[in-house]
Short mmCIF file of C-alpha atoms and ligand atoms in Angstrom, two decimals:
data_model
loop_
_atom_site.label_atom_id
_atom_site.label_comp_id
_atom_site.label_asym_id
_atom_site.label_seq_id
_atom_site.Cartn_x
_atom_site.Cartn_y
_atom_site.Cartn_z
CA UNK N 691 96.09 114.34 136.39
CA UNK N 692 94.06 112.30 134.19
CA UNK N 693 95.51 110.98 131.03
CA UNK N 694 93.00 110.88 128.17
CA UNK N 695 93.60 109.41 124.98
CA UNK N 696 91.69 109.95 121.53
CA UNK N 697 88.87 107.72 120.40
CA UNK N 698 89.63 104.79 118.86
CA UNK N 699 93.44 104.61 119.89
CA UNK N 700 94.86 101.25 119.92
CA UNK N 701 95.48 99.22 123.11
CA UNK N 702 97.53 96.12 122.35
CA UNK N 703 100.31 94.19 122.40
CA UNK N 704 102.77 92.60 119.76
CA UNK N 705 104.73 89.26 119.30
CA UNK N 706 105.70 87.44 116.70
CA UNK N 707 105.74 83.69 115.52
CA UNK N 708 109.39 82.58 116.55
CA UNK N 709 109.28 83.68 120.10
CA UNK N 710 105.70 82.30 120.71
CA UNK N 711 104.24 79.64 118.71
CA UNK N 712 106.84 76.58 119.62
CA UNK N 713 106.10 73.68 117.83
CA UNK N 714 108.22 74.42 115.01
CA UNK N 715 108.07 73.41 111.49
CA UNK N 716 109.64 74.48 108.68
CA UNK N 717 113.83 75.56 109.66
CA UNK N 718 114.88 78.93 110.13
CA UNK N 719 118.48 80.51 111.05
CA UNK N 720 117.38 80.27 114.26
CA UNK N 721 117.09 76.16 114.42
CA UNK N 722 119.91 75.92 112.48
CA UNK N 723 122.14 78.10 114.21
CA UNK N 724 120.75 76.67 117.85
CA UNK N 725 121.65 73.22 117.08
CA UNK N 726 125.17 74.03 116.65
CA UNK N 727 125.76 76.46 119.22
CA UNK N 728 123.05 75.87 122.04
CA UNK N 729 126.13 77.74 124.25
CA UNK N 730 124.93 80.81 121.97
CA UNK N 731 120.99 80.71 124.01
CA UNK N 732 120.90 81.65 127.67
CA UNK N 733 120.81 78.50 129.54
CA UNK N 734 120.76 76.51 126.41
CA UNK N 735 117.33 77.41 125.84
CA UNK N 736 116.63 76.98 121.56
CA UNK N 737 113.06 78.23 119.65
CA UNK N 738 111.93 74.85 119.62
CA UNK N 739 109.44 75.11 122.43
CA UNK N 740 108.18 78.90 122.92
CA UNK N 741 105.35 80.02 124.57
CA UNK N 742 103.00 77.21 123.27
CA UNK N 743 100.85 79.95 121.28
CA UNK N 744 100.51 77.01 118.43
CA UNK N 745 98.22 74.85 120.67
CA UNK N 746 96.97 77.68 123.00
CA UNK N 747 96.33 80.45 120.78
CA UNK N 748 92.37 79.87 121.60
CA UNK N 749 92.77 80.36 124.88
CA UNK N 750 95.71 83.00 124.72
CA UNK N 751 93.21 85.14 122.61
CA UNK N 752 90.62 85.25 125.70
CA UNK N 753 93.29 86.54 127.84
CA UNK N 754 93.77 89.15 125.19
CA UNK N 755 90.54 89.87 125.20
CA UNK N 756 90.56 90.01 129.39
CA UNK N 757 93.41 92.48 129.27
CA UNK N 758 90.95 94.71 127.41
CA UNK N 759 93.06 94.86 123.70
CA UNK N 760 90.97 96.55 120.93
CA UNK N 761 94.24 94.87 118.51
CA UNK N 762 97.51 92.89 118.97
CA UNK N 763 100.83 92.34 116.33
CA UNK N 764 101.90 89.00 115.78
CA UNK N 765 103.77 87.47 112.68
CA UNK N 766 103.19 84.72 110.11
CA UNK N 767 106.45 82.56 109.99
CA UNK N 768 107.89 82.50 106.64
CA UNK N 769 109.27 79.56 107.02
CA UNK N 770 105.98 77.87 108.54
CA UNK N 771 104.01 78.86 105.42
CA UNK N 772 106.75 77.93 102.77
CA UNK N 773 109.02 76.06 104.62
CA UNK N 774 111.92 76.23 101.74
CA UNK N 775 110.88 80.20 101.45
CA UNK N 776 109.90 79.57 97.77
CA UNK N 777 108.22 76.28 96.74
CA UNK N 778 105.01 75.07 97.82
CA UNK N 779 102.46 76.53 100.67
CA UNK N 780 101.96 74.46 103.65
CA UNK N 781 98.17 73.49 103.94
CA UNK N 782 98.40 73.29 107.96
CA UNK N 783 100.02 76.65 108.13
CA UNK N 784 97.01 78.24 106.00
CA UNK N 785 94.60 76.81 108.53
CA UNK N 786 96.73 77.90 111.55
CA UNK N 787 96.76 81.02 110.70
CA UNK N 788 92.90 81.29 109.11
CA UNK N 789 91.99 80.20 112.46
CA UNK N 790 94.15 83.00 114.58
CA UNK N 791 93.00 85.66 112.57
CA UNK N 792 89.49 84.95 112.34
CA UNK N 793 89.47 84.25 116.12
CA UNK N 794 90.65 87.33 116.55
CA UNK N 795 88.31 89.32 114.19
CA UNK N 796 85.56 87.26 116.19
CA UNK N 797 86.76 89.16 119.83
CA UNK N 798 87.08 92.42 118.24
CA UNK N 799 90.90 92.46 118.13
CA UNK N 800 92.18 94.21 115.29
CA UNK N 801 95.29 91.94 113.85
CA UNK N 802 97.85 93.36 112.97
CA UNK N 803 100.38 91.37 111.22
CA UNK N 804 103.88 91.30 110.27
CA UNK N 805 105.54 89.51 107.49
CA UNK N 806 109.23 89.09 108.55
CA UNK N 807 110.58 89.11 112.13
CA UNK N 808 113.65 88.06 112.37
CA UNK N 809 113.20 84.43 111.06
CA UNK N 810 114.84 84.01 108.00
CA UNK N 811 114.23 80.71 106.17
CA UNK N 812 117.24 78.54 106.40
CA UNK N 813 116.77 77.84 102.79
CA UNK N 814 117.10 81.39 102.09
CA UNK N 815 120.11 82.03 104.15
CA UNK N 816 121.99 78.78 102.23
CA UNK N 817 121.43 80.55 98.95
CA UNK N 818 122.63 84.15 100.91
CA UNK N 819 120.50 85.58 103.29
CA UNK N 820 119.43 89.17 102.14
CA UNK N 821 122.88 89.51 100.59
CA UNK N 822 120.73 87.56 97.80
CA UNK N 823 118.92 89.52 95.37
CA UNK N 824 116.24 86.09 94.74
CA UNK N 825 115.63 86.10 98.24
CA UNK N 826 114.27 89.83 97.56
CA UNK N 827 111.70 88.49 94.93
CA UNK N 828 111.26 85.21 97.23
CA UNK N 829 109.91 87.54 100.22
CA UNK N 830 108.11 89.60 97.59
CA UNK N 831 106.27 86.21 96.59
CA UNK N 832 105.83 84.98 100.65
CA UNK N 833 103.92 88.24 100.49
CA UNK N 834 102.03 88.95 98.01
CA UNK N 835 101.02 85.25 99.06
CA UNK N 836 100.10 86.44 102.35
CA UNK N 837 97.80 88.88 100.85
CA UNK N 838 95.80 86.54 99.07
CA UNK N 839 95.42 84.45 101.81
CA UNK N 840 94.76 86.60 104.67
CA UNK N 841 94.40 90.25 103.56
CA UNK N 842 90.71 89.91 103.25
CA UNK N 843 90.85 89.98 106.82
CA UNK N 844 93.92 91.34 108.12
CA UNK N 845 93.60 95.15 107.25
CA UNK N 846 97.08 96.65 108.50
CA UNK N 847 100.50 94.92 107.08
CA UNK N 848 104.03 95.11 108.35
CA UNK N 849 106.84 94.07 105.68
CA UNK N 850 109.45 93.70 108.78
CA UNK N 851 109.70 94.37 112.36
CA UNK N 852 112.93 96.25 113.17
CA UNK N 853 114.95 95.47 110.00
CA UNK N 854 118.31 97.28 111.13
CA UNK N 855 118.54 94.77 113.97
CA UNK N 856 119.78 91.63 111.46
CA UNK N 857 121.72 94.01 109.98
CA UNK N 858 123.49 94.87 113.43
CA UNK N 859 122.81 91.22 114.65
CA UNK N 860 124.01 89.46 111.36
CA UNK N 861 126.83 91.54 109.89
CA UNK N 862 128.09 93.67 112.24
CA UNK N 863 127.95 92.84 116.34
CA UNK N 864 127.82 88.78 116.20
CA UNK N 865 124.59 88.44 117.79
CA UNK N 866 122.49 86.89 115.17
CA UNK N 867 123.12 84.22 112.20
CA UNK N 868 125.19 83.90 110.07
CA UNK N 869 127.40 85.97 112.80
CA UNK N 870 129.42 87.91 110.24
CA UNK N 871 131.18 91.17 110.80
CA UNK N 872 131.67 93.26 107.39
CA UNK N 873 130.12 96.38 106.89
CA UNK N 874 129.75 96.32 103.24
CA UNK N 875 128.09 93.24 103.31
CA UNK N 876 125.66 94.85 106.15
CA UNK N 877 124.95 97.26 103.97
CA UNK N 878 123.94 95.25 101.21
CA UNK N 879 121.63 93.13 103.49
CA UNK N 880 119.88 96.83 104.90
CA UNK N 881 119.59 97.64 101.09
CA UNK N 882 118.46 94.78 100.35
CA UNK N 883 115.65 94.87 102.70
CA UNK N 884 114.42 97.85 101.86
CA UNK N 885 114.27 96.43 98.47
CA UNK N 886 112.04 93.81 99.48
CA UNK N 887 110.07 96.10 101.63
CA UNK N 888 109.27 98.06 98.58
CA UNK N 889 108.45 95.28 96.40
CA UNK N 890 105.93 94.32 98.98
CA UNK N 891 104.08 97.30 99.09
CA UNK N 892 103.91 97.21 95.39
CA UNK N 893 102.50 94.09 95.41
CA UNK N 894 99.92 95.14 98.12
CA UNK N 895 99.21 98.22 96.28
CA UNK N 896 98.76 96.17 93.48
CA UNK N 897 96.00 93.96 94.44
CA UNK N 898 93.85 97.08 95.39
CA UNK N 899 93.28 95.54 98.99
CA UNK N 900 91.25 97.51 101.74
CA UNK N 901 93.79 97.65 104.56
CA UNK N 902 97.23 99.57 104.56
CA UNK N 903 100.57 98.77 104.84
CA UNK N 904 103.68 99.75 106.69
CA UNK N 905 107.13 98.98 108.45
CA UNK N 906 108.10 98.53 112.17
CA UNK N 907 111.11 100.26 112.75
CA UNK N 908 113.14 100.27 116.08
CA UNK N 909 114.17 103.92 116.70
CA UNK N 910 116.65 105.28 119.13
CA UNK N 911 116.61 109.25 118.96
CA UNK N 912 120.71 110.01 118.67
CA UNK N 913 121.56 112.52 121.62
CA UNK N 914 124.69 114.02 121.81
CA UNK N 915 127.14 114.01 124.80
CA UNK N 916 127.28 118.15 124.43
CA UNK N 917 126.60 120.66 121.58
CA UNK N 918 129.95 121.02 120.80
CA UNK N 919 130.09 120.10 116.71
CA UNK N 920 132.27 117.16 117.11
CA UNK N 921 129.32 115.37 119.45
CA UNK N 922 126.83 117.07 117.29
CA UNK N 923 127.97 115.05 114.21
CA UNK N 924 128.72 111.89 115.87
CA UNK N 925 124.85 112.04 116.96
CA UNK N 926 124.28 112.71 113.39
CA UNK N 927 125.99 109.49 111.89
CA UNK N 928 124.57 107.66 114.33
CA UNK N 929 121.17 109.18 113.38
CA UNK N 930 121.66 108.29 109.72
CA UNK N 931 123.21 104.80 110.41
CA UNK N 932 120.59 103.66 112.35
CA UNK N 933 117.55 105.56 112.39
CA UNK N 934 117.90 107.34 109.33
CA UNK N 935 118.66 104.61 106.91
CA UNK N 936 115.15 102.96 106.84
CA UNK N 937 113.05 105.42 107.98
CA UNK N 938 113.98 108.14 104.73
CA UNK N 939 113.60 105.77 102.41
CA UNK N 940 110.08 104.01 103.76
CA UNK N 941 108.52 107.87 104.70
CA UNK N 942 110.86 110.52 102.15
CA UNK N 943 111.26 107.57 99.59
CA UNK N 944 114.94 107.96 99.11
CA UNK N 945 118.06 107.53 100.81
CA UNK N 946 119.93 110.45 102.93
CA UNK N 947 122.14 111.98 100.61
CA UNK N 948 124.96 112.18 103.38
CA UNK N 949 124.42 109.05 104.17
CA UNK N 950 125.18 108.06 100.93
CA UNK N 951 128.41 110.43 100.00
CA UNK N 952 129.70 108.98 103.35
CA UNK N 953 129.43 105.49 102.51
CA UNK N 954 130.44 105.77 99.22
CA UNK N 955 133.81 108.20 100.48
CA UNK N 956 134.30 104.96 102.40
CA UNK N 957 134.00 102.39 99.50
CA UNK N 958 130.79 100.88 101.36
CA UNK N 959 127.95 101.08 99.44
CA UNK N 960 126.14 98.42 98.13
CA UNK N 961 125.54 97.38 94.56
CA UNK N 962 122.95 99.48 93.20
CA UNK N 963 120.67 98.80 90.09
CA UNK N 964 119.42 101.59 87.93
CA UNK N 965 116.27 100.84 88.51
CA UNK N 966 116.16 100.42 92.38
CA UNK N 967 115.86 104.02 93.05
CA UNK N 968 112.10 104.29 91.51
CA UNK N 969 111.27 100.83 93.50
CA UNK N 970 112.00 102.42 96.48
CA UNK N 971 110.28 105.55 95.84
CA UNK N 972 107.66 103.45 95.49
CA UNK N 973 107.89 101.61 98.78
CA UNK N 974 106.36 104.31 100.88
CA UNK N 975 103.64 103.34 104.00
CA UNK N 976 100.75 104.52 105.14
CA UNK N 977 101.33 103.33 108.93
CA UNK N 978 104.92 103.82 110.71
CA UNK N 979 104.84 101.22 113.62
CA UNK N 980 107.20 102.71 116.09
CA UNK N 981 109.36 100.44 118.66
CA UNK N 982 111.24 102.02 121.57
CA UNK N 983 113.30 100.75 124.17
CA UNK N 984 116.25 103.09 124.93
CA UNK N 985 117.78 106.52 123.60
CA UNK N 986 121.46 106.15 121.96
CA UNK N 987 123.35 108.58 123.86
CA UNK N 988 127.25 109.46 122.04
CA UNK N 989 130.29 111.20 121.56
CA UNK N 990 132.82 112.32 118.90
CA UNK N 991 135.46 109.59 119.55
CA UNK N 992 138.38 109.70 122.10
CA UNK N 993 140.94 108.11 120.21
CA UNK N 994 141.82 107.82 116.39
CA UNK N 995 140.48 104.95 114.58
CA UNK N 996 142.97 101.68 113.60
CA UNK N 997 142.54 101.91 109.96
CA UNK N 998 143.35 98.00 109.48
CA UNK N 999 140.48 97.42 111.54
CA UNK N 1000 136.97 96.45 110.30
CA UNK N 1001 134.97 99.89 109.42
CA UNK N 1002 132.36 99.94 111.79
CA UNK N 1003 129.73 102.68 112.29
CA UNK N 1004 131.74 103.75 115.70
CA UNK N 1005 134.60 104.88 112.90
CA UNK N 1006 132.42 107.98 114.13
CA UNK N 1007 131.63 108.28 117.18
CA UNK N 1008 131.45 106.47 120.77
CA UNK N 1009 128.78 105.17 123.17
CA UNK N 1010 128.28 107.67 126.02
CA UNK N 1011 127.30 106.71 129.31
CA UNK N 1012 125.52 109.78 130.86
CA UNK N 1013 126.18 110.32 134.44
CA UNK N 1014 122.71 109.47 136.41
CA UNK N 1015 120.95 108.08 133.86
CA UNK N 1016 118.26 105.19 134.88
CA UNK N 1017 118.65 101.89 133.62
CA UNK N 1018 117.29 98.79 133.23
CA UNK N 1019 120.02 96.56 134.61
CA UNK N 1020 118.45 93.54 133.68
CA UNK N 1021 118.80 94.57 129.58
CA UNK N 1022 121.18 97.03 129.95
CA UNK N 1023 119.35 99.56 128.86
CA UNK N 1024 118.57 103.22 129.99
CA UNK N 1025 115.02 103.97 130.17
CA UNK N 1026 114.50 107.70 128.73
CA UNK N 1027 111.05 108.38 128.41
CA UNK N 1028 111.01 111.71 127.18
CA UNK N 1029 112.77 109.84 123.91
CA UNK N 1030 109.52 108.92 122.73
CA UNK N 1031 108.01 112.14 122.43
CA UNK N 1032 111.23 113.25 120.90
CA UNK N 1033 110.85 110.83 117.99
CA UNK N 1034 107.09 111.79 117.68
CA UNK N 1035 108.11 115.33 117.22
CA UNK N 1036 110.73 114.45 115.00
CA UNK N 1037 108.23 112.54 112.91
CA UNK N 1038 105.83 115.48 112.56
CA UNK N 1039 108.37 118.11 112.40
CA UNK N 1040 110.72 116.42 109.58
CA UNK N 1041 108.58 113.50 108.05
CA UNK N 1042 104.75 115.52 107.52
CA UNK N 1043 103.55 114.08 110.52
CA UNK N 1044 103.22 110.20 109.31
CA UNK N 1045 100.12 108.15 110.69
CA UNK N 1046 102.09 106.69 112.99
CA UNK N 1047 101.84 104.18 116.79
CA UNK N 1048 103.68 103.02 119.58
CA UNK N 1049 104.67 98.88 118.13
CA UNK N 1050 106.48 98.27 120.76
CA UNK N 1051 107.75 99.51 124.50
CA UNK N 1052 108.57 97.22 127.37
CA UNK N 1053 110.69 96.24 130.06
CA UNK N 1054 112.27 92.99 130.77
CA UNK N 1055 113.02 92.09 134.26
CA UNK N 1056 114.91 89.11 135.69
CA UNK N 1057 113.62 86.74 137.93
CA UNK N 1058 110.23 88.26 138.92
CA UNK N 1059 108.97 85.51 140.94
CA UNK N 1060 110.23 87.30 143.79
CA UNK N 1061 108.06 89.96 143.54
CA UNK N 1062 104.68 87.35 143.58
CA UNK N 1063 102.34 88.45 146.32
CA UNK N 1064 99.21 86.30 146.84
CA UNK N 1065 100.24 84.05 143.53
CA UNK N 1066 99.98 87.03 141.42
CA UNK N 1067 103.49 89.10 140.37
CA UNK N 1068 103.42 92.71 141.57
CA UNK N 1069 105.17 94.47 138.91
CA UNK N 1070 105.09 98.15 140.08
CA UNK N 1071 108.21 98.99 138.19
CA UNK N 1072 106.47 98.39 134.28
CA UNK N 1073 103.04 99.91 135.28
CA UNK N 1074 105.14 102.86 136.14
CA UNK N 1075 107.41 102.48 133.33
CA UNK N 1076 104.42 102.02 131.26
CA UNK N 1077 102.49 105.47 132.54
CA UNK N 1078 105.80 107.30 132.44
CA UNK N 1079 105.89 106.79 128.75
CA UNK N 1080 102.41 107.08 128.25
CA UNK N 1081 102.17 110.68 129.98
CA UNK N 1082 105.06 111.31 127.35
CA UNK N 1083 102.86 109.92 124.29
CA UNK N 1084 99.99 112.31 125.45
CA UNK N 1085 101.72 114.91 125.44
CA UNK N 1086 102.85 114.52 121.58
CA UNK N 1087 99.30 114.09 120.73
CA UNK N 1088 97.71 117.15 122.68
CA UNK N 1089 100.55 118.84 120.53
CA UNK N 1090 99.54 117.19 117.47
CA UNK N 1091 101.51 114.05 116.37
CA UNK N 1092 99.57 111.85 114.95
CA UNK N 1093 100.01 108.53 116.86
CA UNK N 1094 97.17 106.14 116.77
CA UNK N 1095 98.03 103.96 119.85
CA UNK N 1096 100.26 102.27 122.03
CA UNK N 1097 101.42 98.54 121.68
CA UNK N 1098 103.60 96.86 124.80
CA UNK N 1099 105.97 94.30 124.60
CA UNK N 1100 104.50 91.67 125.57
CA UNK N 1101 101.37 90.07 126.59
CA UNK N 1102 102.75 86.61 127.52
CA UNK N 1103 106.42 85.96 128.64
CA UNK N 1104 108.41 84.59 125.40
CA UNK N 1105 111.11 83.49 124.10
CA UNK N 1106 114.14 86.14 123.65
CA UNK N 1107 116.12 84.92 121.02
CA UNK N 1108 119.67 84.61 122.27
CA UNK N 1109 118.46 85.76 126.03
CA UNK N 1110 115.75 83.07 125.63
CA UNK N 1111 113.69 83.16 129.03
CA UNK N 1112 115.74 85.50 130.93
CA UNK N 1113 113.98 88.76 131.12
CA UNK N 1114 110.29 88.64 131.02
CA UNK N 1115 108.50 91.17 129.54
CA UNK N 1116 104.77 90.44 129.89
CA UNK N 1117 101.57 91.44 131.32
CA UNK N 1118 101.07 87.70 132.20
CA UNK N 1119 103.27 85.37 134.06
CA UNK N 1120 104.37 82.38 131.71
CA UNK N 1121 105.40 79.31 134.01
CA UNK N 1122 107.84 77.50 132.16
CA UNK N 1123 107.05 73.80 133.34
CA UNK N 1124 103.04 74.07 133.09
CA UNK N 1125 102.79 76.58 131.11
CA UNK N 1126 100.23 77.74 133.19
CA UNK N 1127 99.20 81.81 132.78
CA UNK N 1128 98.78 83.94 135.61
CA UNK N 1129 98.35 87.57 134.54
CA UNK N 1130 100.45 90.08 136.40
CA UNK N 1131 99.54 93.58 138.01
CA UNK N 1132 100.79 95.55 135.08
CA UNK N 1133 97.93 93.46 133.04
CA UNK N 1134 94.89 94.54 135.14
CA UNK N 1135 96.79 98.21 135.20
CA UNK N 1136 96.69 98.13 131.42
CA UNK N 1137 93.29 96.49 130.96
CA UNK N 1138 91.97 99.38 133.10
CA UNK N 1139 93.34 101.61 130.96
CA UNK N 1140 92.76 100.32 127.71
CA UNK N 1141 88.92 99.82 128.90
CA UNK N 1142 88.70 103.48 129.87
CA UNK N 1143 90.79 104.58 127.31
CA UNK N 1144 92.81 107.16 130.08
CA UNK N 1145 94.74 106.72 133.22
CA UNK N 1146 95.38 109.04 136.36
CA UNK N 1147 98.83 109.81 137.57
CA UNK N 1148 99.94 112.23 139.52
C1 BGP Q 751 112.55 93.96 120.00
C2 BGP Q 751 112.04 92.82 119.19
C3 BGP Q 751 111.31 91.77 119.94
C4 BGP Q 751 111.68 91.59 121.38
C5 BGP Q 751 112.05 92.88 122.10
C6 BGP Q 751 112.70 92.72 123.44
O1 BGP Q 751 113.76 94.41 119.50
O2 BGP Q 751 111.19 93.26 118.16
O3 BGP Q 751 111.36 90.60 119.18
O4 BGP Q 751 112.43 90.50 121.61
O5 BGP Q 751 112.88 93.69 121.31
O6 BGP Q 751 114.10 92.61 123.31
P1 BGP Q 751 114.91 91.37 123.79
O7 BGP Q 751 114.06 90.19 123.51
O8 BGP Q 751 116.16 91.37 122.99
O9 BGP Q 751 115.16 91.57 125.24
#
């Protein structure tokens, strides 16, 4: 069957600053938390020397253009462009940048960029993170900053990529700086966020600019074990906790009111101004940028909770491991393609049918050298794991979600924050010593279809 995709979708790929530019200037949590726990980074390995994108981004540009991309996500680095978050710009930054975007306007690839991904400002996070309320109008300045640098050129916006995940990282699982658990402060940083989301689009709004602007947001559809109402509502907290909690209040404008009445029956809500409420009904996007890996798959819990122990969202429910399911052993995660279509149709059904693309799907696989035939690595398993998701994405659209395109993670091997190089998830083959490029199967696969705009599979 052949594939077909509407005119004009987007073929890409998306990355951001941390995990590719190396050369690093200006500290983030990530430097500071590296230097005194390297045992934190697979094999030691820190963000000081990424994928050299900040000498090679020339040349890493014409491989874009060779894997046929019509537009690719990166970030700018906060911390690159005002290195203590708030004070002065950084000339060499402006120029980096200038030159990255205008290359790319120059091959015909769309940039799309995002202003936060992951990489707070160490200066920030001494005066508290997003538990700050100054480090809400500090981002809101970094932005509209951004705008009146670059947003004569740079014509779709991202506030953040994946917000929830320093929420879980940070405050909740330990896998992120400052490596606090505490719900209530988790809350307050996701709150927080949102708060600086909507102050950016205010400001962007604001300036009467010609692009639009939106939010990547990580989202695992909730499934329940069984439809008995104990699973049902465990798949529904999870839902609000995780999916639910960014993406009302960036599409809807507000907050789920259950969400809310069960935080608050819980004494875990955040802080709230009087004023916040019409801020955030202000922060809503034109563009949801949508990232999938893996489904969440629970159950109503088997035991009863230890109320002297930390609240945690699984007070409601457990993890479920569904018999059969297929996995990706190298990330531990299952691979559920049918989930993206799922959140599609969620999106039209529930949210008016948002303008909406794929940010970000991939697969990271360990050690893939072994799979080089003729110097080139034969990745079967992503072009497949790429179509499979694809065929799902059609489908939404011939039933009429409006997605606009289809971003992978990534086009050159990077740096995965605390897994540094272990899984590799790109269409070409980063070689850690030369940093030589070699693009892999799945990048020919996808610059075929990108240049055709369809695919065949059976
Ligand atoms: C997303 C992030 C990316 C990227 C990707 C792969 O959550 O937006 O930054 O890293 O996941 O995940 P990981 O690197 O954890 O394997």
């Amino acid at each position: 069957m052949k594939y077909a995709f509407p005119d004009n979708f987007w073929w890409g790929s998306a990355s951001s600053a941390l995990q590719t530019e190396g050369t690093r200037e200006g500290e983030t949590t990530w430097d500071y938390w590296f230097a005194r726990e390297p045992n934190r980074f697979h094999n030691g390995v820190g963000p000081q020397h990424t994928s050299t994108f900040y000498q090679h981004w020339k040349t890493d540009i014409q491989l874009l253009k060779q894997l046929n991309h019509n537009s690719f996500r990166t970030s700018i680095s906060w911390a690159r462009l005002i290195p203590d978050g708030i004070g002065e710009v950084n000339p060499d930054a402006v120029d980096f940048y200038n030159q990255v975007i205008d290359e790319l306007n120059e091959q015909d690839i769309t940039p799309f960029i995002t202003l936060f991904h992951f990489d707070m400002p160490m200066a920030m996070q001494e005066i508290g993170g997003w538990e700050n309320r100054d480090v809400v109008d500090a981002y809101a300045r970094y932005a509209q900053i951004c705008f009146e640098l670059f947003g004569d050129r740079v014509l779709h916006w991202f506030t953040f990529n994946e917000p929830i995940v320093p929420v879980e990282g940070g405050y909740l699982y330990d896998f992120h700086y400052p490596n606090v658990v505490d719900f209530r402060r988790a809350a307050t940083v996701a709150y927080h966020t949102v708060l600086a989301h909507a102050k950016a689009v205010q400001a962007y709004r604001a300036g009467h600019y010609a692009g639009e602007i939106g939010i990547v947001l990580n989202l695992t559809p909730s499934y329940p074990r069984s439809q008995n109402p104990a699973d049902v509502k465990a798949a529904h907290v999870a839902d609000l906790m995780f999916n639910r909690s960014f993406l009302d209040p960036v599409l809807r404008g507000e907050y789920p009111a259950d969400l809310v009445a069960l935080l608050k029956s819980y004494d875990q809500l955040p802080a709230c101004k009087p004023e916040d409420g019409f801020l955030i009904a202000e922060g809503k996007i034109d563009l949801l940028g949508i990232n999938y890996y893996q489904p969440r798959r629970v159950k109503c819990r088997d035991s009863a909770v230890n109320p002297q122990a930390p609240f945690m969202p699984e007070w409601f429910f457990d993890s479920y491991e569904m018999p059969g399911r297929k996995m990706n052993p190298y990330r531990g995660w299952e691979i559920y393609e049918p989930g993206i279509y799922d959140i599609l149709v969620n999106l039209r059904d529930n949210y008016g049918n948002p303008r909406c693309f794929i940010s970000e799907n991939g697969m990271g696989v360990e050690n893939e050298q072994r799979f080089i035939e003729n110097g080139q690595i034969n990745d079967q398993y992503r072009i497949e794991f790429i179509s499979e998701h694809l065929a799902w994405l059609h489908k939404g659209i011939s039933e009429g979600c409006n997605c606009l395109g289809y971003h992978m993670w990534t086009f050159i091997d990077n740096w995965s924050w605390c897994n540094a190089y272990k899984n590799r998830y790109g269409f070409i083959q980063l070689d850690l010593k030369t940093q030589k490029r070699t693009i892999k199967k799945s990048g020919e696969w996808f610059a075929a279809t990108a240049l055709n705009n369809s695919f065949e599979k059976e």
